[in-house]
CSV table of C-alpha atoms in Angstrom, one decimal:
chain,number,residue,atom,x,y,z
A,1,LYS,CA,110.6,-189.0,74.3
A,2,GLY,CA,107.4,-190.8,75.2
A,3,GLN,CA,104.5,-189.9,77.4
A,4,LEU,CA,104.2,-187.7,80.4
A,5,PRO,CA,103.7,-190.5,83.0
A,6,ILE,CA,101.4,-190.1,85.9
A,7,SER,CA,102.8,-190.1,89.5
A,8,ALA,CA,101.0,-191.2,92.6
A,9,SER,CA,100.0,-187.6,93.1
A,10,GLY,CA,98.2,-187.6,89.8
A,11,ARG,CA,100.6,-185.1,88.2
A,12,PRO,CA,102.4,-185.8,84.9
A,13,ILE,CA,106.1,-186.7,85.0
A,14,ALA,CA,108.4,-185.7,82.1
A,15,CYS,CA,110.6,-188.5,80.8
A,16,PRO,CA,113.8,-187.1,79.2
A,17,GLY,CA,115.9,-188.9,76.6
A,18,VAL,CA,115.3,-191.3,73.8
A,19,PHE,CA,114.0,-194.7,75.1
A,20,PRO,CA,114.9,-197.8,73.0
A,21,ASP,CA,112.2,-200.0,71.5
A,22,VAL,CA,110.7,-202.5,73.9
A,23,ILE,CA,112.1,-206.0,73.5
A,24,ILE,CA,109.1,-208.4,72.8
A,25,ALA,CA,109.9,-212.0,73.8
A,26,ASN,CA,107.4,-213.8,71.6
A,27,ASN,CA,104.4,-213.3,69.4
A,28,ILE,CA,100.8,-212.9,70.8
A,29,ALA,CA,99.5,-216.3,69.5
A,30,ALA,CA,102.5,-218.3,71.0
A,31,VAL,CA,101.8,-216.8,74.4
A,32,THR,CA,98.0,-216.6,74.6
A,33,HIS,CA,97.5,-220.1,73.1
A,34,ASN,CA,99.8,-221.7,75.5
A,35,ALA,CA,98.0,-224.1,77.8
A,36,ALA,CA,99.5,-222.4,80.9
A,37,TYR,CA,98.6,-218.8,79.9
A,38,ARG,CA,95.2,-218.2,81.5
A,39,THR,CA,95.9,-219.8,84.8
A,40,ALA,CA,99.3,-218.1,84.9
A,41,LYS,CA,97.8,-214.7,84.3
A,42,ALA,CA,95.3,-215.3,87.1
A,43,GLY,CA,98.1,-215.9,89.6
A,44,ASP,CA,99.2,-219.6,89.3
A,45,ILE,CA,102.9,-219.5,90.0
A,46,PRO,CA,103.9,-223.0,88.6
A,47,ALA,CA,101.8,-222.3,85.4
A,48,ALA,CA,103.6,-218.9,85.0
A,49,MET,CA,107.0,-220.5,85.2
A,50,ARG,CA,106.0,-223.2,82.7
A,51,LEU,CA,104.9,-220.4,80.4
A,52,MET,CA,108.3,-218.7,80.7
A,53,ASP,CA,110.1,-221.9,79.9
A,54,ASP,CA,108.0,-222.3,76.7
A,55,THR,CA,108.2,-218.7,75.4
A,56,LEU,CA,111.4,-217.0,76.7
A,57,SER,CA,114.0,-217.8,74.1
A,58,THR,CA,117.8,-217.6,74.2
A,59,LYS,CA,117.6,-215.1,71.4
A,60,THR,CA,115.6,-212.7,73.6
A,61,LEU,CA,118.0,-213.2,76.5
A,62,ASN,CA,120.9,-212.3,74.3
A,63,ARG,CA,119.2,-209.2,73.1
A,64,VAL,CA,118.6,-208.1,76.8
A,65,ILE,CA,122.3,-208.8,77.7
A,66,ALA,CA,123.5,-206.8,74.7
A,67,ALA,CA,121.2,-203.9,75.7
A,68,LEU,CA,122.4,-203.9,79.3
A,69,LYS,CA,126.0,-203.5,78.2
A,70,GLY,CA,127.4,-205.0,81.3
A,71,ARG,CA,125.4,-202.8,83.7
A,72,HIS,CA,124.0,-204.1,87.0
A,73,ALA,CA,120.2,-203.7,86.7
A,74,ILE,CA,117.2,-204.1,88.9
A,75,VAL,CA,114.6,-206.2,87.0
A,76,GLN,CA,111.4,-204.3,87.9
A,77,PRO,CA,108.1,-206.0,87.0
A,78,VAL,CA,104.7,-204.4,86.8
A,79,HIS,CA,102.8,-205.6,89.9
A,80,ALA,CA,99.3,-205.4,88.5
A,81,LEU,CA,95.8,-206.5,89.7
A,82,GLU,CA,93.5,-207.9,87.1
A,83,ALA,CA,89.8,-208.8,87.1
A,84,GLU,CA,90.7,-212.5,87.5
A,85,GLY,CA,93.3,-211.9,90.3
A,86,VAL,CA,96.9,-210.8,90.6
A,87,ASN,CA,98.6,-210.9,87.2
A,88,ARG,CA,101.6,-213.2,87.8
A,89,LEU,CA,103.1,-212.9,84.4
A,90,PRO,CA,105.3,-209.8,84.9
A,91,SER,CA,106.8,-211.2,88.1
A,92,ALA,CA,107.4,-214.6,86.5
A,93,LEU,CA,109.1,-213.0,83.5
A,94,ALA,CA,111.3,-210.8,85.9
A,95,GLU,CA,112.3,-213.9,87.9
A,96,ALA,CA,113.0,-215.9,84.8
A,97,LEU,CA,115.2,-213.1,83.4
A,98,GLU,CA,117.0,-212.6,86.6
A,99,GLY,CA,117.8,-216.3,86.9
A,100,ARG,CA,119.1,-216.5,83.3
A,101,LEU,CA,121.0,-213.2,83.4
A,102,ARG,CA,122.8,-213.9,86.7
A,103,PRO,CA,125.6,-216.0,85.2
A,104,ARG,CA,126.4,-213.4,82.5
A,105,ALA,CA,125.1,-210.1,83.9
A,106,ALA,CA,124.4,-208.8,87.4
A,107,ALA,CA,120.6,-208.5,88.1
A,108,ARG,CA,118.1,-208.8,90.8
A,109,VAL,CA,114.3,-208.5,90.9
A,110,GLY,CA,112.8,-205.3,92.3
A,111,THR,CA,109.9,-205.6,94.8
A,112,GLU,CA,109.5,-202.0,96.2
A,113,ILE,CA,107.5,-200.4,93.3
A,114,VAL,CA,103.9,-201.2,92.8
A,115,GLN,CA,100.9,-200.2,90.7
A,116,VAL,CA,98.5,-198.4,93.1
A,117,ASN,CA,95.4,-198.4,90.9
A,118,ASN,CA,93.5,-201.0,89.0
A,119,ALA,CA,93.4,-199.5,85.5
A,120,GLY,CA,91.5,-202.5,84.1
A,121,HIS,CA,93.5,-202.6,80.8
A,122,THR,CA,93.3,-206.3,80.1
A,123,GLY,CA,90.9,-206.8,77.2
A,124,ALA,CA,90.0,-203.1,77.2
A,125,SER,CA,89.8,-200.9,74.1
A,126,GLY,CA,92.4,-198.4,73.1
A,127,TRP,CA,90.1,-195.6,74.2
A,128,HIS,CA,89.9,-197.1,77.7
A,129,ARG,CA,93.7,-197.3,77.9
A,130,ILE,CA,94.1,-193.7,76.9
A,131,ALA,CA,91.5,-192.6,79.4
A,132,SER,CA,92.7,-194.6,82.4
A,133,PRO,CA,96.5,-194.3,83.0
A,134,THR,CA,98.2,-196.6,85.4
A,135,VAL,CA,99.7,-195.0,88.5
A,136,PHE,CA,102.9,-196.3,90.4
A,137,ASP,CA,104.4,-195.6,93.8
A,138,GLY,CA,107.2,-197.1,95.9
A,139,VAL,CA,110.8,-196.7,96.8
A,140,VAL,CA,113.3,-196.2,93.9
A,141,GLU,CA,117.0,-196.9,94.5
A,142,GLU,CA,118.6,-193.6,93.5
A,143,GLY,CA,121.3,-193.9,90.9
A,144,MET,CA,120.4,-197.6,90.1
A,145,ALA,CA,119.7,-198.8,86.6
A,146,TYR,CA,116.3,-200.6,86.0
A,147,LEU,CA,115.1,-203.1,83.4
A,148,LEU,CA,111.3,-202.9,83.2
A,149,VAL,CA,109.2,-206.0,82.7
A,150,ASP,CA,105.5,-206.5,81.7
A,151,ASP,CA,103.5,-209.3,80.1
A,152,PHE,CA,102.1,-207.2,77.3
A,153,VAL,CA,102.8,-204.0,75.4
A,154,GLY,CA,99.8,-202.4,73.7
A,155,GLN,CA,99.8,-198.7,73.7
A,156,GLY,CA,102.9,-198.3,75.8
A,157,ARG,CA,102.3,-195.3,78.0
A,158,HIS,CA,99.8,-196.9,80.3
A,159,THR,CA,102.2,-199.2,82.1
A,160,ILE,CA,105.8,-199.1,80.8
A,161,ASP,CA,106.2,-195.4,80.3
A,162,ASN,CA,104.3,-194.5,83.6
A,163,LEU,CA,106.6,-196.9,85.5
A,164,ARG,CA,109.6,-195.4,83.8
A,165,GLY,CA,108.4,-191.9,84.8
A,166,HIS,CA,108.1,-192.9,88.4
A,167,ILE,CA,111.6,-194.3,88.5
A,168,ILE,CA,113.2,-191.4,86.7
A,169,ALA,CA,111.4,-188.8,88.9
A,170,ASN,CA,112.8,-190.5,92.0
A,171,GLY,CA,116.4,-190.7,90.9
A,172,GLY,CA,116.6,-194.0,89.0
A,173,GLU,CA,117.7,-194.8,85.5
A,174,VAL,CA,115.7,-196.9,83.1
A,175,LEU,CA,117.8,-198.8,80.5
A,176,LEU,CA,115.2,-200.8,78.6
A,177,ALA,CA,111.9,-202.7,78.8
A,178,VAL,CA,111.0,-206.3,78.1
A,179,THR,CA,107.6,-207.8,77.6
A,180,LEU,CA,106.4,-211.3,77.1
A,181,THR,CA,104.4,-210.4,74.1
A,182,GLY,CA,102.7,-207.6,72.2
A,183,ALA,CA,102.1,-206.2,68.7
A,184,PRO,CA,105.4,-205.4,66.9
A,185,TYR,CA,104.5,-201.8,66.2
A,186,SER,CA,103.7,-201.2,69.9
A,187,ALA,CA,107.4,-201.8,70.8
A,188,LYS,CA,108.1,-198.2,69.7
A,189,LEU,CA,107.0,-195.9,72.5
A,190,ALA,CA,107.8,-192.5,71.0
A,191,PRO,CA,105.7,-191.7,67.8
A,192,SER,CA,107.5,-191.4,64.5
A,193,SER,CA,107.5,-188.0,62.8
A,194,PRO,CA,105.5,-189.3,59.8
A,195,THR,CA,102.8,-190.6,62.2
A,196,VAL,CA,102.5,-187.3,64.1
A,197,ALA,CA,102.4,-185.4,60.8
A,198,ALA,CA,99.6,-187.6,59.5
A,199,LEU,CA,97.7,-187.2,62.7
A,200,ARG,CA,98.0,-183.4,62.6
A,201,ALA,CA,97.1,-183.3,59.0
A,202,ARG,CA,93.9,-185.3,59.6
A,203,HIS,CA,92.6,-183.8,62.8
A,204,GLY,CA,94.6,-180.5,63.1
A,205,GLY,CA,95.1,-178.1,66.0
A,206,PRO,CA,91.7,-178.3,67.7
A,207,LEU,CA,92.2,-181.9,68.7
A,208,GLU,CA,95.7,-181.3,69.9
A,209,ASN,CA,94.7,-178.3,72.0
A,210,TRP,CA,91.9,-180.4,73.5
A,211,TYR,CA,94.3,-183.2,74.3
A,212,ARG,CA,96.7,-180.7,76.0
A,213,GLU,CA,93.8,-179.4,78.1
A,214,ILE,CA,92.7,-182.9,79.2
A,215,PHE,CA,96.0,-184.8,79.5
A,216,GLY,CA,98.6,-182.1,79.8
A,217,TYR,CA,100.6,-182.9,76.6
A,218,GLY,CA,100.4,-182.7,72.8
A,219,PHE,CA,100.7,-185.3,70.0
A,220,GLU,CA,104.5,-185.5,70.4
A,221,ARG,CA,104.1,-187.2,73.7
A,222,LEU,CA,101.8,-190.0,72.4
A,223,THR,CA,103.0,-193.4,71.8
A,224,GLU,CA,103.3,-194.7,68.2
A,225,SER,CA,100.3,-197.0,68.8
A,226,GLU,CA,98.1,-194.2,70.3
A,227,ALA,CA,98.9,-191.8,67.5
A,228,ARG,CA,97.9,-194.4,64.9
A,229,ASN,CA,94.7,-195.1,66.8
A,230,LEU,CA,93.7,-191.5,66.8
A,231,ALA,CA,94.7,-191.0,63.2
A,232,ARG,CA,92.3,-193.7,62.2
A,233,ALA,CA,89.3,-192.1,63.9
A,234,GLU,CA,86.6,-190.5,61.6
A,235,ASN,CA,86.7,-187.1,63.1
A,236,ILE,CA,87.5,-185.0,66.2
A,237,ASP,CA,84.0,-185.5,67.7
A,238,VAL,CA,84.4,-189.3,67.6
A,239,ILE,CA,87.7,-189.1,69.5
A,240,ARG,CA,86.5,-186.7,72.2
A,241,ASN,CA,83.2,-188.7,72.7
A,242,ARG,CA,85.0,-192.0,72.9
A,243,ILE,CA,87.6,-190.8,75.4
A,244,THR,CA,85.0,-189.0,77.5
A,245,GLN,CA,82.8,-192.1,77.6
A,246,ALA,CA,85.8,-194.3,78.5
A,247,ARG,CA,86.7,-191.9,81.3
A,248,PHE,CA,83.2,-192.0,82.6
A,249,GLU,CA,83.0,-195.8,82.5
A,250,ALA,CA,86.4,-196.1,84.2
A,251,ASN,CA,85.4,-193.7,87.0
A,252,ARG,CA,82.0,-195.5,87.5
């Protein structure tokens, strides 16, 4: 389950199978209030590694090891550009995980896959994130297992699930994803049945039909966070107007 990620060609990629909840290493305040956070996110390597030492716990590492079940995995970070510079946090988290996994589980950092557009998600609204999906390209090692790494999980699809789609479409296997921080409800990529039912009850078929026309999938392919966001909107016109405006601003 999950989204239909976008390939470098701009076409959706179907992601089969149930994907486990994202492992979130620490709460948002602990990460963003850390003295090293801002400079680390802007590309300062020593600051990024200090942040990892402060926020990546043994408990998180043990959860990752348990989820890998002894598999050799490529630790694949999201290589993303931000307004302030290159976001160093995903790579720093991947390197920290690889170093700490090595004694107990085989792992190495992947460098071949990159984000090929600047979606501008940092600090953006949920509407902007829906309207501007991230796109990935690069060599996937066929048959290899991957552990995906990002600094933040918000509405899921826009980074983790699109990266997952690129890897699956090119013959790789994605075991799990780890982020430095994020809202707890955002860890669940696939929407729950009650959330989808509530969204359909509130906005009905016309919105879902419009969504299929614009994005190529229905409500069952939303993330839990996206579905909740749409269900809170006042009416269909508000949703369509906000997404259309966000797409216009992103393209501009």
